[in-house]
Coordinates of C-alpha atoms in Angstrom, one line a residue:
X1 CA 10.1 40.8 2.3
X2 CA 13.7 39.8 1.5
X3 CA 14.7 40.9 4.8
X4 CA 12.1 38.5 6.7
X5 CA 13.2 35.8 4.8
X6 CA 16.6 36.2 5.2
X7 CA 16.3 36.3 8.7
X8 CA 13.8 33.2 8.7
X9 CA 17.0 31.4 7.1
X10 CA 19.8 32.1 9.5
X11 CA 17.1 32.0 12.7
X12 CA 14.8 28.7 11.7
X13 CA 17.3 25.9 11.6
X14 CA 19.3 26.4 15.1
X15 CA 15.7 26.9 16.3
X16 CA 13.9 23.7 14.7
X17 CA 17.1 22.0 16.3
X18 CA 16.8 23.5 19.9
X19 CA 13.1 22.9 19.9
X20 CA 13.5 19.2 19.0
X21 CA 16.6 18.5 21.5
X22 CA 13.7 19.8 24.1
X23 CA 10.6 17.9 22.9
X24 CA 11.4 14.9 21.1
X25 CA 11.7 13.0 24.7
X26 CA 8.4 13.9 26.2
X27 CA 6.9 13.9 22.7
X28 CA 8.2 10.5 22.3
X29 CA 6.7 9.3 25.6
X30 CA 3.8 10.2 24.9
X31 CA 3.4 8.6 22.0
X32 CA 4.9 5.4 23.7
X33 CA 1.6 5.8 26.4
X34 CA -0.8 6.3 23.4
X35 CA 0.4 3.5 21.3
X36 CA 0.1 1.3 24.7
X37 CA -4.0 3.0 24.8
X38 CA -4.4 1.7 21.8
X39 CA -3.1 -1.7 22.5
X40 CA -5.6 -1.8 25.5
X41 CA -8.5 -0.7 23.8
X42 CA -8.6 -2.0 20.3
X43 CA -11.7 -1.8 17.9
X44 CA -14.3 -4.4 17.6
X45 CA -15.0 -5.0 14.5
X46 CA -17.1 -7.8 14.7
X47 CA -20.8 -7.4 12.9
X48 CA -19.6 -3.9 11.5
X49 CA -18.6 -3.4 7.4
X50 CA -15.6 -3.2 5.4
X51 CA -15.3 -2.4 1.4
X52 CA -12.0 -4.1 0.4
X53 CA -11.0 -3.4 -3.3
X54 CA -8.3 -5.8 -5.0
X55 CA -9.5 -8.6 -2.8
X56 CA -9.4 -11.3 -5.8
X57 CA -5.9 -11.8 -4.7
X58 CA -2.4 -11.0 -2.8
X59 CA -3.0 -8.7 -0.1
X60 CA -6.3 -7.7 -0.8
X61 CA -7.6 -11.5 -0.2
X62 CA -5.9 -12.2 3.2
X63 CA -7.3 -9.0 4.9
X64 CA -10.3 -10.5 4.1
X65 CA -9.7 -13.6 5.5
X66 CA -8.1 -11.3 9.0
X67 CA -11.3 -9.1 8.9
X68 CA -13.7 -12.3 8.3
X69 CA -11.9 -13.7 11.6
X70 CA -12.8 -10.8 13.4
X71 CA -16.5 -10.9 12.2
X72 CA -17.0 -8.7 10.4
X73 CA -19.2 -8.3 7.5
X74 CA -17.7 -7.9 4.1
X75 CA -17.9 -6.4 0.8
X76 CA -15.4 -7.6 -2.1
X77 CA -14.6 -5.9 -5.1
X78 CA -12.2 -7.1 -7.8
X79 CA -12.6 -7.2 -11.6
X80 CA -12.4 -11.3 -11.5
X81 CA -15.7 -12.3 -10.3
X82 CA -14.5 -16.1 -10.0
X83 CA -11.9 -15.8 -8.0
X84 CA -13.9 -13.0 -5.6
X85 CA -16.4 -15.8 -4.9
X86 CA -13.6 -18.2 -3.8
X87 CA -12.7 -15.6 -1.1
X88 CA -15.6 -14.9 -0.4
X89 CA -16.4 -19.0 0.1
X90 CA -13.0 -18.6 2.2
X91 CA -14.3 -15.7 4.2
X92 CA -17.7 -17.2 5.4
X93 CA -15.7 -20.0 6.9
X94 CA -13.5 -18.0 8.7
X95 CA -16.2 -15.9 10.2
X96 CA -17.6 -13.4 8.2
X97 CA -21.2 -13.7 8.9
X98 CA -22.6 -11.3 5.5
X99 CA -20.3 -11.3 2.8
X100 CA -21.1 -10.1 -0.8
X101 CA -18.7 -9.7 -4.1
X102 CA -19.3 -6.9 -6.5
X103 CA -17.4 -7.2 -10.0
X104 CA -16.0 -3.5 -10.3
X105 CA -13.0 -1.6 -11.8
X106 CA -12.1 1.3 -9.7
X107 CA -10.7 3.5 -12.6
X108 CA -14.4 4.1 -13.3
X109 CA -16.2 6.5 -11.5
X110 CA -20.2 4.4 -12.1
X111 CA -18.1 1.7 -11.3
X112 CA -17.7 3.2 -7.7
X113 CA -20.8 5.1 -7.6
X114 CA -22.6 1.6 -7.9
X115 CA -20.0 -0.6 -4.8
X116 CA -20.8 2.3 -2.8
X117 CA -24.7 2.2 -3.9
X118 CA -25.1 -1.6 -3.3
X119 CA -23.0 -1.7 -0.2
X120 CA -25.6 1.0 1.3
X121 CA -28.6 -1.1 0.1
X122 CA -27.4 -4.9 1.5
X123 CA -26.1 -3.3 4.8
X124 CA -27.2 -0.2 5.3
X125 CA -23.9 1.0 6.9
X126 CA -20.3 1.6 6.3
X127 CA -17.5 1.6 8.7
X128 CA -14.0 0.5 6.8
X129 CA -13.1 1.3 3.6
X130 CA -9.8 -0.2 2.4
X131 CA -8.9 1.0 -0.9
X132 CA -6.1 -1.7 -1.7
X133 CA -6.8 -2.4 -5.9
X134 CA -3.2 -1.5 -8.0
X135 CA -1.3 -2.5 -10.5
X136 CA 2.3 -2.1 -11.1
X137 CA 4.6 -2.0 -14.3
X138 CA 8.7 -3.6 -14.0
X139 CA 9.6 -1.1 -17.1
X140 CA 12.8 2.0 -17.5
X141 CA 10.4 5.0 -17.9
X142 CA 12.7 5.8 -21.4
X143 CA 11.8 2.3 -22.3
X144 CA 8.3 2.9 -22.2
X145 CA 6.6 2.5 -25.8
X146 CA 3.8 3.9 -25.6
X147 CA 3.4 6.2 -22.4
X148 CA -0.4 7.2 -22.8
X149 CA -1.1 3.3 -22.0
X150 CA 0.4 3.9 -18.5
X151 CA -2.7 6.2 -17.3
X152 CA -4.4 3.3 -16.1
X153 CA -1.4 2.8 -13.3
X154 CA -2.7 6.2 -12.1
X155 CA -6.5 5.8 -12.7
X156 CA -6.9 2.3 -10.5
X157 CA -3.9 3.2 -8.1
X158 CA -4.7 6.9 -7.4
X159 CA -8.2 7.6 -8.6
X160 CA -9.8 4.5 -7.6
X161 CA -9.0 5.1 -4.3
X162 CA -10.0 8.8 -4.5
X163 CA -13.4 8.1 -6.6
X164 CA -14.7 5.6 -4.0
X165 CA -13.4 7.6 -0.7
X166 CA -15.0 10.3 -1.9
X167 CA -18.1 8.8 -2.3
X168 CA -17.9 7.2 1.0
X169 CA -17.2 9.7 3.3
X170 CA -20.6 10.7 4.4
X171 CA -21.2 7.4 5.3
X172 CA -18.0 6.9 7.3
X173 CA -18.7 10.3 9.2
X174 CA -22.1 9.0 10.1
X175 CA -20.9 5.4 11.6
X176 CA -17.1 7.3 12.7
X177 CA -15.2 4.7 10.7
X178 CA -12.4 4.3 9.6
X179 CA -10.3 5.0 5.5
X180 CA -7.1 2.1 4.8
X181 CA -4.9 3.5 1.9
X182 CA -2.3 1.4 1.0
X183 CA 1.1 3.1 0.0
X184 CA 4.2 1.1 -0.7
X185 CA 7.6 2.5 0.4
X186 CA 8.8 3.4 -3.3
X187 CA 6.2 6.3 -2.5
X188 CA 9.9 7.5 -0.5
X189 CA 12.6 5.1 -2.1
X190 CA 13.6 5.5 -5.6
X191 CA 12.8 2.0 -6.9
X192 CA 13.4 1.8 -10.7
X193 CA 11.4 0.0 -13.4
X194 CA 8.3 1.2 -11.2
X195 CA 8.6 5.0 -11.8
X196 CA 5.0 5.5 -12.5
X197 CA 3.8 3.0 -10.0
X198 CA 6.4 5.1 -7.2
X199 CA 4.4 8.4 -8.3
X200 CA 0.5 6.7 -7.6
X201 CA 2.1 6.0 -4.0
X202 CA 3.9 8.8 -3.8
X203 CA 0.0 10.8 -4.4
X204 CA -2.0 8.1 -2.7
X205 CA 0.5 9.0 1.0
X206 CA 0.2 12.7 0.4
X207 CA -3.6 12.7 -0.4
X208 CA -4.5 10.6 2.7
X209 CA -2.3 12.5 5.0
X210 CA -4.0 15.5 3.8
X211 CA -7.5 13.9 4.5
X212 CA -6.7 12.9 8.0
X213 CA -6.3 16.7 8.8
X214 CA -9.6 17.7 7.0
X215 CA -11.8 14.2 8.1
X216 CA -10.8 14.1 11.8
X217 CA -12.2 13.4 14.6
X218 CA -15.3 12.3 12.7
X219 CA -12.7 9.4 10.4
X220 CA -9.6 8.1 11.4
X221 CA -7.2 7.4 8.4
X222 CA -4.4 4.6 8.2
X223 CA -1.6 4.4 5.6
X224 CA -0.4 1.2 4.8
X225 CA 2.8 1.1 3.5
X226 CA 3.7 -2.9 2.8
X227 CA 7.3 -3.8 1.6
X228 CA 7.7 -6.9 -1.0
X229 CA 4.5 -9.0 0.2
X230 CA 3.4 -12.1 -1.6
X231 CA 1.0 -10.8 -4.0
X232 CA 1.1 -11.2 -8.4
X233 CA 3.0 -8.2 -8.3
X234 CA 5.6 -9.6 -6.5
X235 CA 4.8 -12.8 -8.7
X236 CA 5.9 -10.4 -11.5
X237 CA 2.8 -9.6 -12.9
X238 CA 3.4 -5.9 -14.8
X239 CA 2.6 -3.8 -17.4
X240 CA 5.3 -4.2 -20.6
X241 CA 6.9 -1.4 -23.1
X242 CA 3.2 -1.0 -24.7
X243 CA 1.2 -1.3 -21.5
X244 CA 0.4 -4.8 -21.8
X245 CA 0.0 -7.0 -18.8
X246 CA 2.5 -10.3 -18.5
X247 CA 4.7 -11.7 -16.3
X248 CA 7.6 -10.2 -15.9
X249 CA 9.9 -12.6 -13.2
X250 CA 13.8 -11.2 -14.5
X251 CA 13.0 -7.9 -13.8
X252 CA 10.8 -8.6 -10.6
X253 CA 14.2 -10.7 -9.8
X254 CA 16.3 -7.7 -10.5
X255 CA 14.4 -5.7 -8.1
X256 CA 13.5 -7.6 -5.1
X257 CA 16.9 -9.4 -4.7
X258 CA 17.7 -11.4 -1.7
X259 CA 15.2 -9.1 0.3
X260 CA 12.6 -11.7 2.0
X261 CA 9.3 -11.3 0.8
X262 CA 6.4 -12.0 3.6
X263 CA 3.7 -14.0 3.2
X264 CA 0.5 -12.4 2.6
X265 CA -1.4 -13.8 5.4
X266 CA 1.8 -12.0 8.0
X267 CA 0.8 -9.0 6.4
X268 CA -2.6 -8.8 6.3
X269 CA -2.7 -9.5 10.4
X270 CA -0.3 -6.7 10.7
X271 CA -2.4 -4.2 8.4
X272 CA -6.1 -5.3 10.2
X273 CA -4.3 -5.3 14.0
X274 CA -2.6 -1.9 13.0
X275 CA -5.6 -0.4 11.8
X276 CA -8.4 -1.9 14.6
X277 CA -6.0 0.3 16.8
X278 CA -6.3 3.5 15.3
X279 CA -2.6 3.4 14.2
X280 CA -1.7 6.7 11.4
X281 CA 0.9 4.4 9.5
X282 CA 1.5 0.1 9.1
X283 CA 4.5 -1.2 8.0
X284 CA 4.8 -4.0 7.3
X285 CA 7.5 -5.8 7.6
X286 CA 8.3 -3.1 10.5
X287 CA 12.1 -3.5 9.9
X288 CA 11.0 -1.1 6.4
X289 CA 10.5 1.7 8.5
X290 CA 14.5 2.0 9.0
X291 CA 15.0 2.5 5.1
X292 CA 12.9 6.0 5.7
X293 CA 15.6 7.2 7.8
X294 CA 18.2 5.6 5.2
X295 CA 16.3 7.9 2.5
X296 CA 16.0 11.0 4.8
X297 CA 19.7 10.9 6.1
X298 CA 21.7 9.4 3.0
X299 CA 19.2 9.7 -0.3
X300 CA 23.0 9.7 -2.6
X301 CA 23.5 6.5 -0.9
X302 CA 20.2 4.7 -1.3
X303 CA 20.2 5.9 -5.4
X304 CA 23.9 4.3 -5.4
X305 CA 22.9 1.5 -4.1
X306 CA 19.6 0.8 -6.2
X307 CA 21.6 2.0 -9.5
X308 CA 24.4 -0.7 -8.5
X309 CA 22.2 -3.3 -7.1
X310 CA 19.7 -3.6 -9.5
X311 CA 20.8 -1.8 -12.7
X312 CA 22.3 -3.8 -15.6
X313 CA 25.5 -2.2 -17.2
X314 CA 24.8 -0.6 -20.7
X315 CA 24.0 -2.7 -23.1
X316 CA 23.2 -5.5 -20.6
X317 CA 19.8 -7.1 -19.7
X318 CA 18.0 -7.5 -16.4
X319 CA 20.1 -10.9 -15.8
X320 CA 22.8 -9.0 -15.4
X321 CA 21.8 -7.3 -12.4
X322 CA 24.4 -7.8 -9.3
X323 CA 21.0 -8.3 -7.4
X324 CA 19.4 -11.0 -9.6
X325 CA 22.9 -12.3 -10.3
X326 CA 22.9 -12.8 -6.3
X327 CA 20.0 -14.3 -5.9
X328 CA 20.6 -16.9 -8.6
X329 CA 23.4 -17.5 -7.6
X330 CA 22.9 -18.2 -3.8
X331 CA 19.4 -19.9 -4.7
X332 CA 17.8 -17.5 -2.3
X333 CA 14.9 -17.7 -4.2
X334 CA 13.5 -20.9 -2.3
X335 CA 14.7 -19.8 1.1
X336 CA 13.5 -16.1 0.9
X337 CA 10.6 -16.4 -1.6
X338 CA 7.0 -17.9 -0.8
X339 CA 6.2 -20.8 -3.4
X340 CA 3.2 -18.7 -5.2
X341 CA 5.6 -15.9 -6.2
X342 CA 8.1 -18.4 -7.9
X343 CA 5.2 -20.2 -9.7
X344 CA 5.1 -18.8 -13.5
X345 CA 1.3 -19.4 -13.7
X346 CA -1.1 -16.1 -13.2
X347 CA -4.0 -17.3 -11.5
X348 CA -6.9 -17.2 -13.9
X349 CA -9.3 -14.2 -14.9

């Protein structure tokens, strides 16, 4: 057994090279002539159903709006009933011609068992899931208080996604729709502050990667992975030390630097154009997809710059930070920020 592996060593690599130098160019055109297919032919989604969790806000809202333009029906699920019937108000005058809003928290597994129940009885049908509901926590993972508090980041980001695609897939299989998962790139980039957070994307890429091998033809899967997007996590809104939700604008300044942050309503027309044409992956911005190669090619570099960039010294706090210092400095803030993120109210529960 030594032997075979030993041989696998010296043999695989010049062969994975060889083998790629051959077919990375015809691989590559054909991919170029599927992508244009899928431009041609895109999916109709007009009069069919999506499930959109998280949709009280930020991302989750605005590919409501998209989907609603398209005409499709909708089901919304949030925990803040209020503000899911202003979308949903939103939504029917965009276009949606059947929307309905079920109060729901996706860490619990009735909680799922009932959207999926009362989707099935108002429309009979199924054909998008989007499982979008997270929360995020701007905290050093030593710093953490009181680490049993910081399940829930893994029970709505990773669970809830798995309890209610679970429960939908025989209803996808039957109409041949469609799962959205949405990812972030610290599922790949080392993002501090957000360690927890970086490991429910991190499980939520793997897990729907895995599920397009075992679901297909029958479901298609699409893995969103959004950069900074206008949302209240970009707002700031984390989990503290103890678990505790507040805003937390230092350290999301700290973090997101002078990077631009798109508007919700850019990203939610990339996602829902992405995803009516079959795409695997959305990124969006698209310029992200360059820090993969960053990450596969120079990971020491990408962890130098993150523990330079956004790191205080010892002893220092998060307005220390070269990146926030930047920022304040330039004033970036109100050039590369939208106004909603800057605000320092949390729209109400």
């Amino acid at each position: 057994m030594n032997l075979i592996h030993s041989f696998l060593n010296l043999v695989s690599p010049p062969f994975t090279f060889i083998t790629l130098f051959l077919l990375l160019p015809p691989y590559q055109a054909l991919k170029s002539f599927l992508s244009l297919f899928c431009v041609l032919f895109t999916e109709d989604v007009n009069g069919k159903v999506v499930l959109i969790t998280g949709a009280s806000s930020g991302i989750g809202e605005h590919l409501a709006y998209e989907y609603a333009k398209r005409g499709a029906c909708l089901v919304l699920v949030a925990r803040r009933q209020n503000l899911l019937e202003e979308v949903a108000d939103i939504a029917r005058y965009y276009g949606s011609p059947n929307v309905i809003t079920i109060k729901a928290d996706v860490s619990k597994f009735e909680d799922c068992r009932r959207v999926i129940n009362e989707t099935m009885n108002h429309f009979r049908r199924l054909d998008h899931l989007v499982n979008n509901a997270a929360i995020t926590h701007l905290v050093l993972f030593e710093d953490i208080a009181d680490i049993t508090a910081f399940k829930q980041v893994m029970d709505i980001n990773y669970w809830g996604a798995i309890y209610l695609t679970h429960l939908a897939i025989p209803y996808l299989r039957i109409s041949r729709g469609q799962i959205v998962a949405l990812s972030a790139p610290p599922a790949w980039l080392p993002a501090p502050r957000m360690s927890i957070y970086n490991s429910s994307k991190a499980a939520i890429k793997s897990m729907f990667e895995t599920l397009r091998v075992e679901l297909a033809p029958d479901i298609g899967v699409t893995i969103v992975t959004p950069g900074f997007v206008e949302s209240e996590l970009t707002q700031g809104k984390a989990l503290n030390a103890f678990g505790k939700v507040e805003l937390r604008q230092d350290m999301r300044d700290a973090l997101i630097g002078i990077v631009p942050v798109e508007t919700a309503e850019e990203c939610a027309k990339g996602v829902v154009r992405g995803v009516c044409r079959g795409y695997r992956y959305v990124t969006e911005p698209s310029w992200y997809k360059v820090l993969y190669y960053w990450k596969a090619f120079c990971p020491e570099l990408v962890e130098w710059c993150y523990r330079i960039m956004t790191m205080p010294a010892a002893g220092g706090s998060e307005s220390d930070a070269l990146s926030k210092q930047t920022l304040d400095y330039t004033g970036g803030k109100y050039l590369l920020y939208p106004s909603s993120i800057r605000s320092s109210e949390l729209k109400g529960d």
